mmCIF file of C-alpha atoms in Angstrom:
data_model
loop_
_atom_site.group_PDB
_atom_site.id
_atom_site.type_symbol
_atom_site.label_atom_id
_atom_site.label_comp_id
_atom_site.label_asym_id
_atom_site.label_seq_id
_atom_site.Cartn_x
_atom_site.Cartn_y
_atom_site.Cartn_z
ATOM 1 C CA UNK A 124 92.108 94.886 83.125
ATOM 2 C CA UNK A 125 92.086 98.556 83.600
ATOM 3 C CA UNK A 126 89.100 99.240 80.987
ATOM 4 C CA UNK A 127 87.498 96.391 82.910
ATOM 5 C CA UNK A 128 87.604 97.871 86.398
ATOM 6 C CA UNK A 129 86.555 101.119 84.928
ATOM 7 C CA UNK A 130 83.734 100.062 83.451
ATOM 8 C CA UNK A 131 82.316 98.069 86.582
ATOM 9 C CA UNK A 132 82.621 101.567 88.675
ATOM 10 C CA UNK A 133 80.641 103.662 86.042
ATOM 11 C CA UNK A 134 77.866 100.676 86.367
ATOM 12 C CA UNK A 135 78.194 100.995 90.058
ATOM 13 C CA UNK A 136 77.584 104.836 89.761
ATOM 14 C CA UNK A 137 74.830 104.334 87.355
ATOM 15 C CA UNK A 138 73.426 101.751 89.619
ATOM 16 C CA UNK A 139 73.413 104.003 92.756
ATOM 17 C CA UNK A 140 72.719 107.271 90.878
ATOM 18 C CA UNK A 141 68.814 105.512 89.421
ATOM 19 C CA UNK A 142 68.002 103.501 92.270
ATOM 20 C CA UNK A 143 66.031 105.924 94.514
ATOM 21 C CA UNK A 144 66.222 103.468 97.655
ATOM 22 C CA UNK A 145 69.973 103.657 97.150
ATOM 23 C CA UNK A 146 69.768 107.299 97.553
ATOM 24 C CA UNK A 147 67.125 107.059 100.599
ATOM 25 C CA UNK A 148 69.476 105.186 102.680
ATOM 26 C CA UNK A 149 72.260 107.338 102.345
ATOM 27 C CA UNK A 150 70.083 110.058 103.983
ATOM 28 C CA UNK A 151 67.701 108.548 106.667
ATOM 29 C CA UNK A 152 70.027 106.612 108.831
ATOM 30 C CA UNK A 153 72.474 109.013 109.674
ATOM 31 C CA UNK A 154 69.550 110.878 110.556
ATOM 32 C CA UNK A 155 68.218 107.928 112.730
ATOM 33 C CA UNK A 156 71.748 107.545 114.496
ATOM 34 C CA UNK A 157 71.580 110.763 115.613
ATOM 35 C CA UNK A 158 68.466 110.952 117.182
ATOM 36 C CA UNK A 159 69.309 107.264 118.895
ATOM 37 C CA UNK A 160 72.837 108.888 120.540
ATOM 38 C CA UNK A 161 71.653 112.017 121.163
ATOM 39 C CA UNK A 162 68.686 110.016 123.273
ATOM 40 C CA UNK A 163 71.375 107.212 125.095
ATOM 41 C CA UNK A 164 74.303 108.896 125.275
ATOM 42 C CA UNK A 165 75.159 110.072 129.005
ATOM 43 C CA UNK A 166 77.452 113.350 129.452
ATOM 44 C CA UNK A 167 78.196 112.212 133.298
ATOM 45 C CA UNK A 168 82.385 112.509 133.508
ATOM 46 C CA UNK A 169 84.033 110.604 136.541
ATOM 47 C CA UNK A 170 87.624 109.871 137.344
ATOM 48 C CA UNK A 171 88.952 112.032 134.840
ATOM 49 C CA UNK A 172 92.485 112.293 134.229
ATOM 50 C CA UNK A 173 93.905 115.368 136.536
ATOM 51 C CA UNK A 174 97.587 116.779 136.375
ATOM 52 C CA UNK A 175 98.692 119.154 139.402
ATOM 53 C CA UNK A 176 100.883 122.028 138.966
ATOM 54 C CA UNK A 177 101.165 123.289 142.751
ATOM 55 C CA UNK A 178 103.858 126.009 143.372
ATOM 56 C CA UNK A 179 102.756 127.041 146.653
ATOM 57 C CA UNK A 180 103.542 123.540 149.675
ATOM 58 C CA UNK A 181 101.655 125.498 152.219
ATOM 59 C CA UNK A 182 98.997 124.277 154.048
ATOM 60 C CA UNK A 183 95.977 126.343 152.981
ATOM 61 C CA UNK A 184 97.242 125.393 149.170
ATOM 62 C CA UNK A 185 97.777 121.572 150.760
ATOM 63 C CA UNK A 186 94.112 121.679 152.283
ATOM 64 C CA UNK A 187 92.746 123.202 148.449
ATOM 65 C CA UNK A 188 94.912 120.512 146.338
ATOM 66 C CA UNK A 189 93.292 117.482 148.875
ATOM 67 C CA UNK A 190 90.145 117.921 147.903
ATOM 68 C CA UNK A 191 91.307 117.421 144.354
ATOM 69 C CA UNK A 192 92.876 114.506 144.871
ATOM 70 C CA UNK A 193 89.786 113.115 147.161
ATOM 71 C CA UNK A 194 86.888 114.023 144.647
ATOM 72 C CA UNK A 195 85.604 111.031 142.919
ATOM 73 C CA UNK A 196 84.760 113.100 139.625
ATOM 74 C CA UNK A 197 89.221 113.467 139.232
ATOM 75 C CA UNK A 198 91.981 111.197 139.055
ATOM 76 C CA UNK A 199 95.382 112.973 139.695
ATOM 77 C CA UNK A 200 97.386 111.095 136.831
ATOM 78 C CA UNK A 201 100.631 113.489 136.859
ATOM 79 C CA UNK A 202 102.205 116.394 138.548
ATOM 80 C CA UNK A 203 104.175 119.239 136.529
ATOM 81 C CA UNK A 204 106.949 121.831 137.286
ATOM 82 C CA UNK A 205 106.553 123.838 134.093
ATOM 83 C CA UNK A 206 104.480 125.253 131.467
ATOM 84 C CA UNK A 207 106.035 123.416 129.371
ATOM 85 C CA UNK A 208 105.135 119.962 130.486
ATOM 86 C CA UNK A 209 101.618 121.154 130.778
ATOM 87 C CA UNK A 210 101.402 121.895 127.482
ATOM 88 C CA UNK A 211 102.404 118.811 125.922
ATOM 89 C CA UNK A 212 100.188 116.798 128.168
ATOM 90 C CA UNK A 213 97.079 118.916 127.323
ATOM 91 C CA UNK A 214 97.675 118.319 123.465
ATOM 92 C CA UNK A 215 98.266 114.649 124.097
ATOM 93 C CA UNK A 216 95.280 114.286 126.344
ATOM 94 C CA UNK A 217 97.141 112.622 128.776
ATOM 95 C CA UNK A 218 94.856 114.948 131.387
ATOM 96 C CA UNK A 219 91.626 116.292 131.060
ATOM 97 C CA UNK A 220 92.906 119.288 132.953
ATOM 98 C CA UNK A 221 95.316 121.377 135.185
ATOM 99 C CA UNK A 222 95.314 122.376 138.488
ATOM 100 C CA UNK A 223 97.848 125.315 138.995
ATOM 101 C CA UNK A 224 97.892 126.891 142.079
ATOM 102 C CA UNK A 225 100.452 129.948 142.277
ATOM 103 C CA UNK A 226 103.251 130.637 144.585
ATOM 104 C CA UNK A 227 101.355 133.632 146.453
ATOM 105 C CA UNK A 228 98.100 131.256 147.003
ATOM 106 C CA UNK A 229 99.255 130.911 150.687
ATOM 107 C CA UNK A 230 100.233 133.910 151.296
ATOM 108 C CA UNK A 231 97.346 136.048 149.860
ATOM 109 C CA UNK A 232 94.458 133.565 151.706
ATOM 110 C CA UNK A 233 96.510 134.578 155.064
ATOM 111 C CA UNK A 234 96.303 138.093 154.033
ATOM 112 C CA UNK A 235 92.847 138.024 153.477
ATOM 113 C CA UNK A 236 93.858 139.436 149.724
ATOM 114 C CA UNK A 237 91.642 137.622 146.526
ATOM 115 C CA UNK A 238 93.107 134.100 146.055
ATOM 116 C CA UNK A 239 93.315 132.562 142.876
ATOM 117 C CA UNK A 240 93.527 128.853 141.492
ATOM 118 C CA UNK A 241 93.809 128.603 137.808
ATOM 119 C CA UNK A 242 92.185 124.953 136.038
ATOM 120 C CA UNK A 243 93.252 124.300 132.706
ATOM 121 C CA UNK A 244 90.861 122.315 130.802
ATOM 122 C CA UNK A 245 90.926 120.890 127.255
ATOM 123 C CA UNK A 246 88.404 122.307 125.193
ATOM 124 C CA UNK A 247 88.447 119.874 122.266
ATOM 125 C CA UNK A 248 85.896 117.995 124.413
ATOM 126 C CA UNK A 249 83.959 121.224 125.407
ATOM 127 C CA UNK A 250 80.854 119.219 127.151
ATOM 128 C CA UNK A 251 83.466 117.394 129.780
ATOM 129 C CA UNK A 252 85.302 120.943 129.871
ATOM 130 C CA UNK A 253 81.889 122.456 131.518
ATOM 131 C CA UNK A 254 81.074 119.483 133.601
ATOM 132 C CA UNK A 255 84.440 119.330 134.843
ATOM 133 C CA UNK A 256 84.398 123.257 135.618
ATOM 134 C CA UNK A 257 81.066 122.421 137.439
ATOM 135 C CA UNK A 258 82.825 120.105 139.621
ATOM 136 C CA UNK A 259 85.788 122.284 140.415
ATOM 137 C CA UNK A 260 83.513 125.201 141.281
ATOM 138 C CA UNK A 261 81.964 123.123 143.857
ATOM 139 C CA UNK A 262 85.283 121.969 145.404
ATOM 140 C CA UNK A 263 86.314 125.549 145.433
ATOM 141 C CA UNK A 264 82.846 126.441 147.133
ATOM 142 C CA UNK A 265 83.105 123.574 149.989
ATOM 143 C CA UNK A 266 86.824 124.793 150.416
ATOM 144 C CA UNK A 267 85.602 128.312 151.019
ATOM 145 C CA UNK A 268 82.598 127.002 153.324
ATOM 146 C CA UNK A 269 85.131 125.048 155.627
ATOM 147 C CA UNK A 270 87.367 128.339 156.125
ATOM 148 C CA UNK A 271 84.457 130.259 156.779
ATOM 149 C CA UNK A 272 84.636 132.318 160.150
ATOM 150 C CA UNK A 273 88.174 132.850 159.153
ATOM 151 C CA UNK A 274 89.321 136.433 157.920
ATOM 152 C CA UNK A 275 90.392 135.947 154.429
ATOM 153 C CA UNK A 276 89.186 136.971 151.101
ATOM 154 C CA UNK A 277 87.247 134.246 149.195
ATOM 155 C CA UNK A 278 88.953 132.173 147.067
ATOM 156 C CA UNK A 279 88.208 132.781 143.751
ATOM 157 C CA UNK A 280 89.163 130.060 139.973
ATOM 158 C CA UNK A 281 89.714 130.832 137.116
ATOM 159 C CA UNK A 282 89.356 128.680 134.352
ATOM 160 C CA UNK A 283 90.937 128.621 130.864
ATOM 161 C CA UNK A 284 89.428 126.279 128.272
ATOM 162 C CA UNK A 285 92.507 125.329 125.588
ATOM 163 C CA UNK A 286 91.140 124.695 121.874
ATOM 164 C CA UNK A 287 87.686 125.793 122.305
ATOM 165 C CA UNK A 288 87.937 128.807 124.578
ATOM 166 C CA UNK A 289 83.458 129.741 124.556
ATOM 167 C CA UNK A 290 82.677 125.712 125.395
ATOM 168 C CA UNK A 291 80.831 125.828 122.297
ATOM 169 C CA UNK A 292 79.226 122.464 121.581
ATOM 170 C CA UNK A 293 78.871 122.487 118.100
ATOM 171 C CA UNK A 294 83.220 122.671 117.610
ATOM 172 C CA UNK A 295 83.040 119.423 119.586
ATOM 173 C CA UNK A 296 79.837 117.643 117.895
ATOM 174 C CA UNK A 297 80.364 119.060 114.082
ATOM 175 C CA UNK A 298 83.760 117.354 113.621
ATOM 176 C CA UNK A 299 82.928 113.660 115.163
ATOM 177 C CA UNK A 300 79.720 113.910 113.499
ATOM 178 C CA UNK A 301 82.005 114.273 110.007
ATOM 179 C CA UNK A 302 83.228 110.861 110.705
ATOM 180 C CA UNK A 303 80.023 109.489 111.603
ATOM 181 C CA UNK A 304 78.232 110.561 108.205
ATOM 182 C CA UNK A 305 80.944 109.349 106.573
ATOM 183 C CA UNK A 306 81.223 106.003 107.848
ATOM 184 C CA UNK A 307 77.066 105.573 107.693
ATOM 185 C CA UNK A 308 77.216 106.655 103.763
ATOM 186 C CA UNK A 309 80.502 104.257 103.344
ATOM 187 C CA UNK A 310 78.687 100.815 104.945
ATOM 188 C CA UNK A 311 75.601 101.377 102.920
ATOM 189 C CA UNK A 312 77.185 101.514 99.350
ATOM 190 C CA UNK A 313 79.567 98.914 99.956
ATOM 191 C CA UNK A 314 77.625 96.491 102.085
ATOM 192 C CA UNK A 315 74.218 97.251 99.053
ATOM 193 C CA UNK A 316 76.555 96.656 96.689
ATOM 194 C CA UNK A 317 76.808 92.601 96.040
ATOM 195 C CA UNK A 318 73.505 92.095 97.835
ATOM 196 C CA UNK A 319 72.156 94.149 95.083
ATOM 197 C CA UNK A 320 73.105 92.085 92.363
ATOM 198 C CA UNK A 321 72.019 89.340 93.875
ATOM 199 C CA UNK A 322 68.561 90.709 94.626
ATOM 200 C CA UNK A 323 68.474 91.895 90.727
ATOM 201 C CA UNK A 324 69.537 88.753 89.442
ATOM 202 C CA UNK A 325 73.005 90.639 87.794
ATOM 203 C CA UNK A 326 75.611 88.452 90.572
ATOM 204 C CA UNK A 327 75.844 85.726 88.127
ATOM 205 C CA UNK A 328 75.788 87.593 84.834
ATOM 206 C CA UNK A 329 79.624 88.920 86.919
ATOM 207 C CA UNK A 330 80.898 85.237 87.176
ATOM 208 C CA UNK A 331 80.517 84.986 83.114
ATOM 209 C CA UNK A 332 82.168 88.129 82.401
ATOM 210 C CA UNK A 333 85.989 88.036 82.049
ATOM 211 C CA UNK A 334 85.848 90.143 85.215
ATOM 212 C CA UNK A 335 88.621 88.222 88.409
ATOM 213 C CA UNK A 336 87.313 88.369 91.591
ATOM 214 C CA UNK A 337 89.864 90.823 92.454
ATOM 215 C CA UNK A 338 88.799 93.007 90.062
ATOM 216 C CA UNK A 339 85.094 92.991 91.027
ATOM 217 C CA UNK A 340 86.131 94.185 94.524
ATOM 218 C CA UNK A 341 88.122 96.843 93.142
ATOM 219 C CA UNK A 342 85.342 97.949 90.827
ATOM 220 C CA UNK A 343 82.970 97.685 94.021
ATOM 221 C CA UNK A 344 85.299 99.790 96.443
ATOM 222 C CA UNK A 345 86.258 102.835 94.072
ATOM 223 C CA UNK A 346 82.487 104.503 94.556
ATOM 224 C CA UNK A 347 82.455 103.844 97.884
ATOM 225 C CA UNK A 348 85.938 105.175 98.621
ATOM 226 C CA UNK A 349 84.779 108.455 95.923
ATOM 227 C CA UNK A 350 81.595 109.028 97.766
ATOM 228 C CA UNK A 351 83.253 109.063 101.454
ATOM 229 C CA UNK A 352 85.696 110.882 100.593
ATOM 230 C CA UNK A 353 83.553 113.592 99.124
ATOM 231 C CA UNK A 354 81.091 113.193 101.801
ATOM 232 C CA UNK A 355 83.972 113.724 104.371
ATOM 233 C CA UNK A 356 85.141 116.642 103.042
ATOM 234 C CA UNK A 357 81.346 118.472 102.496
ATOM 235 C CA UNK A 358 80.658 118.084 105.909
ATOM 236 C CA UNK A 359 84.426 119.352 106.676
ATOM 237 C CA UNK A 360 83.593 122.587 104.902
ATOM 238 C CA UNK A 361 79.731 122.976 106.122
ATOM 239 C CA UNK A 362 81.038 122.707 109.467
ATOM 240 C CA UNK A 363 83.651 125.734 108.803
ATOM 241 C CA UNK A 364 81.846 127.971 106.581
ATOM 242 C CA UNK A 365 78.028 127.221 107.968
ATOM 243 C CA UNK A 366 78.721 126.970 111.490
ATOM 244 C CA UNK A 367 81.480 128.203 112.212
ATOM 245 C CA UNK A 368 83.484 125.354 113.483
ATOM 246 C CA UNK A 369 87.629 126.105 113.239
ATOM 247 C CA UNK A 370 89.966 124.536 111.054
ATOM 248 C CA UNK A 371 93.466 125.333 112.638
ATOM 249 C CA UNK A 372 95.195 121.963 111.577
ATOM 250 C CA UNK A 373 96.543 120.342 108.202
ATOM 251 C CA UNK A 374 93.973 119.831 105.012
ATOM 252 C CA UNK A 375 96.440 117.252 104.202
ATOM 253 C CA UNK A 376 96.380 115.347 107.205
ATOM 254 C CA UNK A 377 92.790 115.512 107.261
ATOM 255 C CA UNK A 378 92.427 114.117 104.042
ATOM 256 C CA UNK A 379 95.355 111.389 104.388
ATOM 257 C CA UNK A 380 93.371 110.434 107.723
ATOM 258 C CA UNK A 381 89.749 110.536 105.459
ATOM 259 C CA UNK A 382 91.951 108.105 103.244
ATOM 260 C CA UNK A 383 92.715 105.105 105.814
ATOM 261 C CA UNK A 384 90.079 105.887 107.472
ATOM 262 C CA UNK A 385 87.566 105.049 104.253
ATOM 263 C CA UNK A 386 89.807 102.237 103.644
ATOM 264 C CA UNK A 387 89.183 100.848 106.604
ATOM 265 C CA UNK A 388 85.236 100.795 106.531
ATOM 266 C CA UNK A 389 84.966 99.749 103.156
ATOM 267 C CA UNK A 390 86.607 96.669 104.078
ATOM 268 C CA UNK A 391 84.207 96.167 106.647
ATOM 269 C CA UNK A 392 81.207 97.430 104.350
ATOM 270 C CA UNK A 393 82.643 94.457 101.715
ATOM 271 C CA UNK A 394 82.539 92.011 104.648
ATOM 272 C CA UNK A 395 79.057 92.680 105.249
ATOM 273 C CA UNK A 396 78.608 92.370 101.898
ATOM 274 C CA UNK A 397 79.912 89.187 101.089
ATOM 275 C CA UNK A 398 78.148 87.649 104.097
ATOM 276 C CA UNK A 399 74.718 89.454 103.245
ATOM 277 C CA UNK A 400 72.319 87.632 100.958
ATOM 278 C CA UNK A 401 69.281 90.125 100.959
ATOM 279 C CA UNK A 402 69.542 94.426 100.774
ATOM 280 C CA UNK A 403 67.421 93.811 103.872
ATOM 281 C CA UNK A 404 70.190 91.528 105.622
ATOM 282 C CA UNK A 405 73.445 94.571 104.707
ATOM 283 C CA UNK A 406 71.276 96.893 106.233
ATOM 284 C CA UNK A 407 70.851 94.965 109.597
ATOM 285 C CA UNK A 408 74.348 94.037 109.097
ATOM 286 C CA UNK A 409 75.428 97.333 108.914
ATOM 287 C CA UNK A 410 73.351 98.737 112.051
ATOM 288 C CA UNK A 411 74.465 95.696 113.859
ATOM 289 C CA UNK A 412 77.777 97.397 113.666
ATOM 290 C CA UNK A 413 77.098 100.968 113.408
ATOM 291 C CA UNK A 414 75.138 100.741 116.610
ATOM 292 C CA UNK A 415 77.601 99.177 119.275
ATOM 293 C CA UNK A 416 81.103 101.091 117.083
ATOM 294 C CA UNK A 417 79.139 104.881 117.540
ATOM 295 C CA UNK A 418 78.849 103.903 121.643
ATOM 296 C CA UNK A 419 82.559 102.468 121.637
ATOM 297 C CA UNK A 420 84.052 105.335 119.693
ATOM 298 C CA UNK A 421 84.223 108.410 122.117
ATOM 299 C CA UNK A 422 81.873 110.273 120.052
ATOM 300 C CA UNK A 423 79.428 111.683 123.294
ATOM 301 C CA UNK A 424 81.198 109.856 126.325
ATOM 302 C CA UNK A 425 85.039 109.460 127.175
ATOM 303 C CA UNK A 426 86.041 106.659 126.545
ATOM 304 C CA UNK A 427 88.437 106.495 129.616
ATOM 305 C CA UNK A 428 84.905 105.884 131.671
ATOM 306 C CA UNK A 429 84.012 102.747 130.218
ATOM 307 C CA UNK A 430 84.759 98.904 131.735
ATOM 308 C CA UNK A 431 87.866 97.740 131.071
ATOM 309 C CA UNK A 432 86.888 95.062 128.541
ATOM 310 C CA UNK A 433 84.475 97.879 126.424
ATOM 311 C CA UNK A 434 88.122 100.438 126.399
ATOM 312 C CA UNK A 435 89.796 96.901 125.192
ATOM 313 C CA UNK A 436 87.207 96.606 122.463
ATOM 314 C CA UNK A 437 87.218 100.414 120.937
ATOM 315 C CA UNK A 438 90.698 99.018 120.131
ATOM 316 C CA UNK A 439 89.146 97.085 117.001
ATOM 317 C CA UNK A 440 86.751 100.211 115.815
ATOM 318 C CA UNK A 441 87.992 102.599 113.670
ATOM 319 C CA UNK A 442 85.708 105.022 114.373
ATOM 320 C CA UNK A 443 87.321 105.669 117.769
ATOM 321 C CA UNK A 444 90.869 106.943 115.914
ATOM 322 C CA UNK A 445 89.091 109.202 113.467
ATOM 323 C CA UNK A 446 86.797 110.754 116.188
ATOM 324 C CA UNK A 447 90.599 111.811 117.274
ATOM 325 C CA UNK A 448 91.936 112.721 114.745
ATOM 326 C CA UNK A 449 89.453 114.838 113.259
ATOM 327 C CA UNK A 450 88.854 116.702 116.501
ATOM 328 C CA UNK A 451 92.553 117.340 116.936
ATOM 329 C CA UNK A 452 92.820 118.317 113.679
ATOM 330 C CA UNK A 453 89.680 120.478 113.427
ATOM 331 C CA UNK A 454 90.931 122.418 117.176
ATOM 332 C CA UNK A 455 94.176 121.518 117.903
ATOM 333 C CA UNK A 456 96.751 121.749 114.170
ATOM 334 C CA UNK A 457 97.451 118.053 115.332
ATOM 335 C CA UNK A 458 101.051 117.218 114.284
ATOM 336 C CA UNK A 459 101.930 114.249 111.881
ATOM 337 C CA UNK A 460 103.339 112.868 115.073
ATOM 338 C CA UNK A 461 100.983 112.778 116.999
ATOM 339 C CA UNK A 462 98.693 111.651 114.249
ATOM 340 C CA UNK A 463 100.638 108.410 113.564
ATOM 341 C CA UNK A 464 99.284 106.609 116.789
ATOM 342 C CA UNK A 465 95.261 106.530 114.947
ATOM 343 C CA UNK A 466 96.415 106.476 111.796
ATOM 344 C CA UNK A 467 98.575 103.033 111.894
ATOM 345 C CA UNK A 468 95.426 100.698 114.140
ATOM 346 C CA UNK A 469 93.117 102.250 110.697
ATOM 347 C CA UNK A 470 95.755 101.083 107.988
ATOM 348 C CA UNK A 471 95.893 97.576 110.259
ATOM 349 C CA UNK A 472 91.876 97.186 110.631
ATOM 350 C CA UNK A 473 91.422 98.056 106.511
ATOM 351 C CA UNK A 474 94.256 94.982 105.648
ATOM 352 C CA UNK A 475 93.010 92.819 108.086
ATOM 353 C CA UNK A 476 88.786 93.800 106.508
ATOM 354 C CA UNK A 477 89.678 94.036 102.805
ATOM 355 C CA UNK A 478 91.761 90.705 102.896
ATOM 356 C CA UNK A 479 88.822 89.138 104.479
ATOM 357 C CA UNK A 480 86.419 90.346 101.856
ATOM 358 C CA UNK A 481 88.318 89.203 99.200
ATOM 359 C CA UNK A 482 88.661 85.598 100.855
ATOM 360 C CA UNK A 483 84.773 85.362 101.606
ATOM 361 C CA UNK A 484 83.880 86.765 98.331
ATOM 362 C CA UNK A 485 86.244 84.177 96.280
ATOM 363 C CA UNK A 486 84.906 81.283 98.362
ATOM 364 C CA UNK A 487 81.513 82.884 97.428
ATOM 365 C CA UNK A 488 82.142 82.563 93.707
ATOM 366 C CA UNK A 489 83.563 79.287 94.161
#
């Protein structure tokens, strides 16, 4: 069986290695993604996820913390007592950012000494970071415009960007776009694979050889599984050592994570597959999903600022857990704890896709 197997993924390699549109397609759409998001995708954040850390009740640091809590861009979600708590909720992303006004706020804008607010923002998602700075400055300015007349000192913020400190966009593109490669290169082997063969004429010369069905999707999956990987990690290391991008977390995680996660969309590639009848057909297929799973998965907009029934639907994408993980891992040294939560909904979505392939494709041969 094993000799069998073998020998169907070194004709798959072969295969993919002499066709030249084979190798085409792995290059141009990713290429053709990007310039589609890059064009539709809106940076606009509203109602994101505040947390308050007030240690001053007076009323000038009242007044300041009520126009928080009235702006429509935040949504005060939870109030801390201690650094402590902030922390945690900043590398869970259960808030955007942190309000922490001081205990001398109060007293210094009475004293007409410099007044300082401090906003803690999570720089993992550095574009939202600097929109959501934007919108705090302007609070801050319309606070100091309604005391104005008054003789204190102008209040001044000061922000503090966790995990990507300079806003720099490319540590916030450079790791999604690893998944999104990844995930283009892994749908077009897999979902080109059995529409190949029955394009060349090769599908049925398979049902005579001693081959299972079982083992044909085996044979089918290795390569694509090989090539994502590889892909995955490339970018991974491009992104490091060519731009500069931080890796502060776990190579192993990452590469368990690259795992499910290539597990996952091959099952879906196979799907495609199976269904497809044409080359032409897998590759619709495959942008019929690519397209809609890109928006859903958090890649350029939060995800917290979509309609309740598109959040319910990012749910079934695994592209939306890997974007995660791969950013928390690339800026954050993202625990195996807090991993587990993405990594679990991949393993589920590659049963649930791989099971299905195999059932289409044996009804297929039958």
């Amino acid at each position: 069986m094993w000799r069998r197997i073998a020998a169907l993924i070194l004709k798959e390699f072969k295969m993919l290695w002499k066709d030249r549109k084979s190798r085409m397609v792995l290059v141009v759409p990713p290429l053709v993604q990007l310039i589609l998001f890059a064009s539709a995708a809106t940076f606009e954040v509203t109602d994101a996820a505040l947390g308050l850390w007030i240690e001053d009740r007076a009323s000038p640091a009242q007044e300041l913390v009520s126009r928080f809590e009235a702006s429509p861009a935040f949504h005060v979600v939870a109030r801390f007592d201690n650094p402590q708590a902030v922390q945690h909720a900043l590398d869970s992303q259960k808030v955007k950012a942190v309000l922490h006004v001081g205990q001398t706020f109060s007293a210094d804008v009475a004293a007409g000494r410099p007044a300082r607010v401090q906003l803690l923002l999570d720089g993992r998602k550095s574009n939202a970071a600097l929109i959501l700075q934007s919108y705090a400055l302007g609070i801050v300015e319309s606070y100091n415009l309604a005391r104005a007349g008054q003789a204190i000192a102008e209040l001044n913020i000061q922000s503090r960007a966790w995990f990507n400190p300079n806003f720099d966009s490319r540590w916030f593109i450079l790791p999604g776009l690893t998944v999104l490669l990844t995930i283009v290169a892994i749908l077009l082997v897999t979902a080109l694979s059995v529409a190949r063969e029955r394009e060349l004429g090769t599908f049925e010369q398979l049902l005579v050889t001693p081959l299972r069905p079982m083992e044909i999707l085996v044979g089918k999956t290795v390569p694509a599984l090989c090539i994502g990987f590889v892909e995955a990690n490339v970018i991974a290391a491009l992104a490091c050592f060519a731009y500069g991008v931080p890796f502060v977390g776990s190579a192993a995680l990452f590469n368990v994570a690259i795992a499910v996660f290539v597990l996952s969309a091959v099952g879906i590639g196979l799907v495609i597959s199976s269904i497809a009848k044409t080359q032409q057909q897998a590759i619709l297929g495959v942008f019929l999903f690519l397209s809609p799973a890109a928006v859903l998965s958090g890649f350029t907009t939060p995800i917290a600022n979509m309609p309740d029934w598109a959040q319910a639907l990012t749910h079934l994408n695994p592209i939306r857990y890997m974007v995660t993980l791969s950013r928390g891992i690339f800026l954050q040294d993202l625990s195996w704890a807090l991993a587990w939560p993405q990594l679990w909904p991949m393993a589920l979505i590659g049963c649930v896709t791989l099971g299905y392939a195999t059932w289409l494709f044996s009804r297929r041969l039958e």
